PDB file of C-alpha atoms in Angstrom:
ATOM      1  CA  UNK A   1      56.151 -67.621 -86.240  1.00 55.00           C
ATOM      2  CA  UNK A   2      55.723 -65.801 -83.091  1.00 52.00           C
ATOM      3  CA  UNK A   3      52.622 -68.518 -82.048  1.00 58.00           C
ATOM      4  CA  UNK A   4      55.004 -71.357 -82.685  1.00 51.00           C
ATOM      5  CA  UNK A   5      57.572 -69.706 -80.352  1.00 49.00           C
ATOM      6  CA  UNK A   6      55.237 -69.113 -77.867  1.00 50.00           C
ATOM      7  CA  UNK A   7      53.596 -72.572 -78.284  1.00 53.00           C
ATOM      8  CA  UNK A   8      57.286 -74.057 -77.944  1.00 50.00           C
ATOM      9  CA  UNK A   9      58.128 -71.856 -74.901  1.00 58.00           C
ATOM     10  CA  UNK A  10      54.943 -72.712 -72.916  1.00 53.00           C
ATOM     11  CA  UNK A  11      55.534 -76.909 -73.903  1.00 53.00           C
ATOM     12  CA  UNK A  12      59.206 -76.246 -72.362  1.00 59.00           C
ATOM     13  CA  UNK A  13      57.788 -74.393 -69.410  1.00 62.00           C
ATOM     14  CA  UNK A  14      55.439 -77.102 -68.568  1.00 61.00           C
ATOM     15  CA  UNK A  15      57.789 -79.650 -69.226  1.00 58.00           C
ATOM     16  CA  UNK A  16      59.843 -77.708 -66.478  1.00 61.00           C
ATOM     17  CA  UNK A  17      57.205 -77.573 -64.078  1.00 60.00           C
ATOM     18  CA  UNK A  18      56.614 -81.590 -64.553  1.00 58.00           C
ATOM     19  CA  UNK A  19      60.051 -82.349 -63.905  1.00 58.00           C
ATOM     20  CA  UNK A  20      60.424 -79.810 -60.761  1.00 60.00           C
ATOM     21  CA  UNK A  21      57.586 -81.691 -59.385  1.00 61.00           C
ATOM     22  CA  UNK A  22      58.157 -85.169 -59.902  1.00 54.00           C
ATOM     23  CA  UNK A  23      61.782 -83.936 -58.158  1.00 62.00           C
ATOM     24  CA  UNK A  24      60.185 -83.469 -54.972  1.00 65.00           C
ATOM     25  CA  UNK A  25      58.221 -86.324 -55.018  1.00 61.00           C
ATOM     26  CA  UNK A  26      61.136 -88.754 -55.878  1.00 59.00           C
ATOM     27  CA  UNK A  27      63.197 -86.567 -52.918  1.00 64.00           C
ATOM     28  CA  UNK A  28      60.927 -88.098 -50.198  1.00 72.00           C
ATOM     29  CA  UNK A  29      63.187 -88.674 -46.749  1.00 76.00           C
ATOM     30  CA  UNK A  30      61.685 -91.607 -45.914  1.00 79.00           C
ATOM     31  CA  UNK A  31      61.423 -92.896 -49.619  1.00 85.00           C
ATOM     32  CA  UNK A  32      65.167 -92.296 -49.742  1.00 85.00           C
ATOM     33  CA  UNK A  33      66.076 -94.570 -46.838  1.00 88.00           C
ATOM     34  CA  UNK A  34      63.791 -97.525 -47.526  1.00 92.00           C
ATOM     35  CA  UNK A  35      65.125 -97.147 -51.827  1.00 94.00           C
ATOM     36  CA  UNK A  36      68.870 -96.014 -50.758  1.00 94.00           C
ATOM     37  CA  UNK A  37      70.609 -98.984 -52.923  1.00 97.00           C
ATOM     38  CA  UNK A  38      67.928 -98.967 -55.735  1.00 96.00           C
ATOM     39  CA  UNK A  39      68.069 -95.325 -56.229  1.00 94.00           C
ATOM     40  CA  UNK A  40      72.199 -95.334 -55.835  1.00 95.00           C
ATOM     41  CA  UNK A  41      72.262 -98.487 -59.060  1.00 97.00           C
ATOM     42  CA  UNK A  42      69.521 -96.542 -61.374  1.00 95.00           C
ATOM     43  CA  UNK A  43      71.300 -93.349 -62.196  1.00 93.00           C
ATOM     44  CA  UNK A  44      73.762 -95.655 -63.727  1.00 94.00           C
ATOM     45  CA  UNK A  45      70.542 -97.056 -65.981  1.00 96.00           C
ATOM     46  CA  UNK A  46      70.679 -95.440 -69.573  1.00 96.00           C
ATOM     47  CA  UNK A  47      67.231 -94.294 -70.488  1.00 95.00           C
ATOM     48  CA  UNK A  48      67.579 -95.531 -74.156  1.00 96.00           C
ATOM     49  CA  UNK A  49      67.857 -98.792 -73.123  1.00 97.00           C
ATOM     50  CA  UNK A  50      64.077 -99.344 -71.031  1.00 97.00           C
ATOM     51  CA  UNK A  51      61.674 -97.637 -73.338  1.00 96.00           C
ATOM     52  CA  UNK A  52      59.339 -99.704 -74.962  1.00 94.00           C
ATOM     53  CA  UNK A  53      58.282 -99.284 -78.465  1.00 94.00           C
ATOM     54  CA  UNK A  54      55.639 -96.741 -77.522  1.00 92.00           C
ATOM     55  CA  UNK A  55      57.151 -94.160 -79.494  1.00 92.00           C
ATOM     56  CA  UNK A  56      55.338 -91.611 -77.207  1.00 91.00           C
ATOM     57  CA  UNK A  57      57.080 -92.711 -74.336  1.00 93.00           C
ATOM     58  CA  UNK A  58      60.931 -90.848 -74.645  1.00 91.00           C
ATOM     59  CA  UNK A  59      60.214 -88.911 -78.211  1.00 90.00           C
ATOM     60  CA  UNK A  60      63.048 -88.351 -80.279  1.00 91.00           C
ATOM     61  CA  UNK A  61      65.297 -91.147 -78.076  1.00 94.00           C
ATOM     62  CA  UNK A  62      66.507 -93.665 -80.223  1.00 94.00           C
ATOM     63  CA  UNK A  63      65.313 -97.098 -78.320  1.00 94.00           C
ATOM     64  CA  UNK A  64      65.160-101.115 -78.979  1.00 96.00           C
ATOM     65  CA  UNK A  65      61.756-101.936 -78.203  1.00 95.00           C
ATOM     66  CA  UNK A  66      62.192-105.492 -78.517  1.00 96.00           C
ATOM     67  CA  UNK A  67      65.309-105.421 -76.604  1.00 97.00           C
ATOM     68  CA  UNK A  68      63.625-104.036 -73.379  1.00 97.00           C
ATOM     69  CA  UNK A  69      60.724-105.861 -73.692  1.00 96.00           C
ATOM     70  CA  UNK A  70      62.924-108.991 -73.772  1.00 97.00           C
ATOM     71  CA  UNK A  71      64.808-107.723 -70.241  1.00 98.00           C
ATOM     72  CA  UNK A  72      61.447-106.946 -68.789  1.00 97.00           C
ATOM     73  CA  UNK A  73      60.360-110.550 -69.059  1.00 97.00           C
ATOM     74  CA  UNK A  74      63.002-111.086 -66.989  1.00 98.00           C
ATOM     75  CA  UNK A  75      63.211-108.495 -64.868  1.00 97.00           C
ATOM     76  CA  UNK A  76      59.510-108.709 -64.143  1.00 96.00           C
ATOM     77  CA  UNK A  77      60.246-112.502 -62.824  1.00 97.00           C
ATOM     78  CA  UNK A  78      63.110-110.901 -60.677  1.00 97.00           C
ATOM     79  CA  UNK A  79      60.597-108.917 -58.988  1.00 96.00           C
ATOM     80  CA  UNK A  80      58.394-111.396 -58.571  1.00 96.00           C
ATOM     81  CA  UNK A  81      60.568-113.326 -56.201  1.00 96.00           C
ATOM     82  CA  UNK A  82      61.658-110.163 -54.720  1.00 96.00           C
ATOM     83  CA  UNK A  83      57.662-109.489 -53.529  1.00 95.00           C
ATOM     84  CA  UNK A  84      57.577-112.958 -52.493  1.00 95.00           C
ATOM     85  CA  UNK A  85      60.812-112.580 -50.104  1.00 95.00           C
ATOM     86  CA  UNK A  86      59.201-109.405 -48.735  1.00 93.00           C
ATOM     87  CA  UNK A  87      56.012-111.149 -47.959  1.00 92.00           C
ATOM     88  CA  UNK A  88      57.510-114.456 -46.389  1.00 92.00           C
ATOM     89  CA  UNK A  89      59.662-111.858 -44.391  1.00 91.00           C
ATOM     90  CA  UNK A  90      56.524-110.044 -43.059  1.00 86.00           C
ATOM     91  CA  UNK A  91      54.629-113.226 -41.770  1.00 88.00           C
ATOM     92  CA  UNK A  92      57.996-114.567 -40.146  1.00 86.00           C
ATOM     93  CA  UNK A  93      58.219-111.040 -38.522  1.00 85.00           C
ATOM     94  CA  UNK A  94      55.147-110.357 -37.309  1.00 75.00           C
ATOM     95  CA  UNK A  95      51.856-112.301 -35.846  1.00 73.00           C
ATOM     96  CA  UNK A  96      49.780-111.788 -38.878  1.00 74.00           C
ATOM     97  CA  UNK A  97      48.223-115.071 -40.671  1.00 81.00           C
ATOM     98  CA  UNK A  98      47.142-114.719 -44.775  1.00 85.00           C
ATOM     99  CA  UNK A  99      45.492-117.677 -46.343  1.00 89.00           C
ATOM    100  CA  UNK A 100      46.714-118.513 -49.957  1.00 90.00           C
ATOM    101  CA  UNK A 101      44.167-116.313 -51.611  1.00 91.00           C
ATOM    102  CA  UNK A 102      45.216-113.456 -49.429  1.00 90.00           C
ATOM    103  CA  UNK A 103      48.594-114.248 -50.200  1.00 91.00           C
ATOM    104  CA  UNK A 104      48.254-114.530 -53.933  1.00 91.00           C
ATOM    105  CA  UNK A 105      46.186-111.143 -54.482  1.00 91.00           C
ATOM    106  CA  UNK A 106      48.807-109.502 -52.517  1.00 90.00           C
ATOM    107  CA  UNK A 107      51.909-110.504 -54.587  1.00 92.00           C
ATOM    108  CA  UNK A 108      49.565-110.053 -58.024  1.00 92.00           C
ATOM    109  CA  UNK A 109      48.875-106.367 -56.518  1.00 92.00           C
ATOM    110  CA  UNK A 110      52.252-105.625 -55.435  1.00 91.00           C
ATOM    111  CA  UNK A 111      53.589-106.209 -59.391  1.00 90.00           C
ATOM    112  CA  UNK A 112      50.670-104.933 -61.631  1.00 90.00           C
ATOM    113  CA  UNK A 113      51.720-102.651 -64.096  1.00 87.00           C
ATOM    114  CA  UNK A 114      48.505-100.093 -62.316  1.00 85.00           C
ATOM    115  CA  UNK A 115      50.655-100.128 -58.908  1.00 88.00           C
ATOM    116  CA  UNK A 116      53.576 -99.663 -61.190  1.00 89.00           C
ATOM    117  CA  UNK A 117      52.158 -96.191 -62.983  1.00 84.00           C
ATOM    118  CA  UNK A 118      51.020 -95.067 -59.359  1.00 84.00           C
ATOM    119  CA  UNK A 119      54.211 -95.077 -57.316  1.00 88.00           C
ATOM    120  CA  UNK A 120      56.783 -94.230 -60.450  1.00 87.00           C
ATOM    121  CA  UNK A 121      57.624 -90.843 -59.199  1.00 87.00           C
ATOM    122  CA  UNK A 122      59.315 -92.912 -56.548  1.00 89.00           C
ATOM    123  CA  UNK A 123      61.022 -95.476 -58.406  1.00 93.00           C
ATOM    124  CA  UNK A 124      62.139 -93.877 -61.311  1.00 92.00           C
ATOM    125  CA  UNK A 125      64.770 -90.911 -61.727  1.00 91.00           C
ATOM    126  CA  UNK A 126      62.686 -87.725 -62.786  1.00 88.00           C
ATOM    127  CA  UNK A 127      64.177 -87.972 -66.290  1.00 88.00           C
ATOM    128  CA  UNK A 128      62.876 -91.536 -66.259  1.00 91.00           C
ATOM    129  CA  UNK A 129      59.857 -90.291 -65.210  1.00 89.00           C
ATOM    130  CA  UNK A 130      59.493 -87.280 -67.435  1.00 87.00           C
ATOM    131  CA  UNK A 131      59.415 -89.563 -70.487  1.00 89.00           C
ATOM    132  CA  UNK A 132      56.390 -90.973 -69.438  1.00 89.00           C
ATOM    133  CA  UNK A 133      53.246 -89.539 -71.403  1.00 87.00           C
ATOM    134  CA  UNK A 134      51.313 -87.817 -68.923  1.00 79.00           C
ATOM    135  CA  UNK A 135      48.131 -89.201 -70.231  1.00 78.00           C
ATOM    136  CA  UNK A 136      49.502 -92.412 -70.697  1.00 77.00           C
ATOM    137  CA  UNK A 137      47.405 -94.027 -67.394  1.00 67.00           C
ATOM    138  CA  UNK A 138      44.338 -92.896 -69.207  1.00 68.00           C
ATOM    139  CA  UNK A 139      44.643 -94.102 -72.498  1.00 72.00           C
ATOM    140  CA  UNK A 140      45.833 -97.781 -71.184  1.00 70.00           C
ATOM    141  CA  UNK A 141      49.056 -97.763 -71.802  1.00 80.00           C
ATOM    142  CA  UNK A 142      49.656 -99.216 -68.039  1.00 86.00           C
ATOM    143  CA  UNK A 143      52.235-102.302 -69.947  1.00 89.00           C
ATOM    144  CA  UNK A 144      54.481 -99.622 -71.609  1.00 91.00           C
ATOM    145  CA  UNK A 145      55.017 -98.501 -67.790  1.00 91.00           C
ATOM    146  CA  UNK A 146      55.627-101.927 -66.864  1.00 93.00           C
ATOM    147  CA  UNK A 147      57.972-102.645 -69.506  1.00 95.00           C
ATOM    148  CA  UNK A 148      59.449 -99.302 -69.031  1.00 94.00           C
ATOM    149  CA  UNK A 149      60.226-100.365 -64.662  1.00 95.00           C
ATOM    150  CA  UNK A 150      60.590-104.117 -64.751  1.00 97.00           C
ATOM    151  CA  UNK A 151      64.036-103.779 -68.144  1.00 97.00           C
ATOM    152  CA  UNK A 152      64.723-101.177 -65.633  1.00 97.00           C
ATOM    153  CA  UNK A 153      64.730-103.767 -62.826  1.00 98.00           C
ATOM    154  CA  UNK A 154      66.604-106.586 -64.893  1.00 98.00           C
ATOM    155  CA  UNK A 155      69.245-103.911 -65.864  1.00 98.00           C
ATOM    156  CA  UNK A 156      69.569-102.827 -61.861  1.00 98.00           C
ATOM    157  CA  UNK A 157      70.154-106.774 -61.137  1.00 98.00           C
ATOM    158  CA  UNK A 158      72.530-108.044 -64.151  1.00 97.00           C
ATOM    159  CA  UNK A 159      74.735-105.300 -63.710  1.00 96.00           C
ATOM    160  CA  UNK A 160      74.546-103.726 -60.107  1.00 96.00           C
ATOM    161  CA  UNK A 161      77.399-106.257 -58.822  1.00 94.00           C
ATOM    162  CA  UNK A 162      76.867-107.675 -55.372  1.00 92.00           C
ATOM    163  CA  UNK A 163      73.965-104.776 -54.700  1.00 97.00           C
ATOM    164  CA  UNK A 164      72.058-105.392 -57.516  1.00 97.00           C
ATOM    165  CA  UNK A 165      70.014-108.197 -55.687  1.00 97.00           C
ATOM    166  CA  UNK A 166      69.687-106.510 -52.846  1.00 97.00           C
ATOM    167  CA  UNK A 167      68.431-103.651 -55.192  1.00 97.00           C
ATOM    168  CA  UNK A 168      65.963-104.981 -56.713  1.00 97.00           C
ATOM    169  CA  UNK A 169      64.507-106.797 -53.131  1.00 97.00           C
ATOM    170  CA  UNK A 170      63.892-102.634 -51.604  1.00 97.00           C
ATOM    171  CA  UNK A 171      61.640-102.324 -55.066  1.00 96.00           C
ATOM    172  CA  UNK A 172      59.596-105.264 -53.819  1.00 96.00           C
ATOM    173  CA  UNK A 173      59.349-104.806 -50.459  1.00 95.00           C
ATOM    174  CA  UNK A 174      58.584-100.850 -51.287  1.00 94.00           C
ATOM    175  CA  UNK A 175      55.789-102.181 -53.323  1.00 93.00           C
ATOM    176  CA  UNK A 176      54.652-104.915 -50.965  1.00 92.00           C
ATOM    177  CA  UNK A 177      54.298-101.884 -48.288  1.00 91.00           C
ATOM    178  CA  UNK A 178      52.346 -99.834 -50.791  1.00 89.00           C
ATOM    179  CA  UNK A 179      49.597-102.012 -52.123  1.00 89.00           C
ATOM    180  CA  UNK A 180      46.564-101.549 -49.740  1.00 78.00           C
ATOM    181  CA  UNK A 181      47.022 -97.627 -49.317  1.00 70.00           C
ATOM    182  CA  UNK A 182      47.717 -96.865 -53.260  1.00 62.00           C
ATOM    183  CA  UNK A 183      45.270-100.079 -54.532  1.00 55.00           C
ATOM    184  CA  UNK A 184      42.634 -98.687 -51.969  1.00 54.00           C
ATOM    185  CA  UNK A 185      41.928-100.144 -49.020  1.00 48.00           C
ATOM    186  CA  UNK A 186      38.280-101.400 -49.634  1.00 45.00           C
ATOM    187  CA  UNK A 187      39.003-102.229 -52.990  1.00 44.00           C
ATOM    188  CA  UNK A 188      41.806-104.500 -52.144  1.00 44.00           C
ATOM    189  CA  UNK A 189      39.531-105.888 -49.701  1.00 45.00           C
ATOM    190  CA  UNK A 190      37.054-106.512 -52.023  1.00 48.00           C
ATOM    191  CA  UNK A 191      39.533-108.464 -54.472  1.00 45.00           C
ATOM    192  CA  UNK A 192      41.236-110.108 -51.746  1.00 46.00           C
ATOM    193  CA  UNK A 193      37.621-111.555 -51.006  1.00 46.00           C
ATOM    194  CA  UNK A 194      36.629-112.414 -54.071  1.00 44.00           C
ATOM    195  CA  UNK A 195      39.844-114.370 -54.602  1.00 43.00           C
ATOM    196  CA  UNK A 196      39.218-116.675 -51.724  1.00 42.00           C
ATOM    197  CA  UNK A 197      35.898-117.389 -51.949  1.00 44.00           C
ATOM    198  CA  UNK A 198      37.095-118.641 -55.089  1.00 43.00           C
ATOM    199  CA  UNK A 199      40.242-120.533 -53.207  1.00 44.00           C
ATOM    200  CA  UNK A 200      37.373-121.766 -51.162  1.00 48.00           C
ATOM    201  CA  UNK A 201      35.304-123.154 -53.766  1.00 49.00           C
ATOM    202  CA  UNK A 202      38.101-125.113 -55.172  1.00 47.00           C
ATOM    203  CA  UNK A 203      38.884-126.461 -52.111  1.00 41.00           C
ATOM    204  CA  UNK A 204      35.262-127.689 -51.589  1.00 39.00           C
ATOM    205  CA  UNK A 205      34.846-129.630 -54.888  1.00 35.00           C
TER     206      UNK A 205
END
């Protein structure tokens, strides 16, 4: 008896810990200011309602799988244009050129359900967050973390009112940002590459 207690008090301890941490990651300044509308619609998100049917993801929370699988499809195509807006803004703004490969690996990056599980301590509440196995990246469970962010995303646009848009464009211009640092630099370069050599070839034949 006295082993269980002590196994339950170190799993709430820990639990603790996680959440106190992924607190000060998601408390960020200058994550606050470029995610101020986002972050002001998704405390209104129930949790219940994005967890995929990955029991492990949210134990003991009573969830429709289906359902939020069904508003990620959605909200994942939501996104989509959002990342696209964000890019076509960047080229108008600024001097830089991207051919269509460039282009395309960019926006594929900027919505991948591996980008996803890296910057979630930003775009998720901590309790979001804290459902999340913390092993989950390793065993490949990278779509329950997409389903789990883009019913989030469909939820934030259907119902945020006249900000819910507006919403869900910070998320993809947050993510647009964040590709080459969090994908790696040289690795992005390296797909980015690969990608138009193929564009290339096409083009050729």
């Amino acid at each position: 008896m006295e082993c269980l207690w002590k196994r339950k008090s170190a799993t709430s301890r820990r639990i603790r810990q996680r959440k106190s941490a992924l607190r000060r990651i998601y408390m960020d300044p200058e994550d606050e200011d470029r995610l101020r509308t986002w972050r002001k619609l998704i405390v209104n998100v129930p949790i219940e309602k994005i967890l995929p049917r990955d029991i492990s993801f949210g134990p003991g929370i009573e969830r429709d799988g289906d359902a939020a699988e069904r508003m990620a499809f959605f909200g994942d195509k939501y996104l989509n244009l959002s990342v696209a807006k964000a890019l076509e803004r960047q080229l108008l703004d600024g001097d830089e050129t991207m051919s269509i490969g460039e282009m395309s690996v960019l926006c594929s990056s900027a919505r991948s359900n591996m980008l996803f599980a890296k910057l979630l301590p930003k775009l998720l509440t901590p309790d979001m967050v804290a459902a999340v196995p913390e092993e989950a990246i390793m065993e490949g469970r990278q779509h329950s973390v997409g389903t789990l962010l883009e019913s989030c995303v469909y939820l934030v646009y259907t119902t945020g009112g006249g900000e819910g848009a507006a919403a869900v464009d910070e998320l993809g211009a947050f993510n647009d940002d964040s590709v080459p640092n969090l994908m790696g630099e040289g690795a992005y370069a390296d797909r980015t590459s690969a990608t138009c050599s193929r564009s290339d070839g096409r083009e050729g034949r």
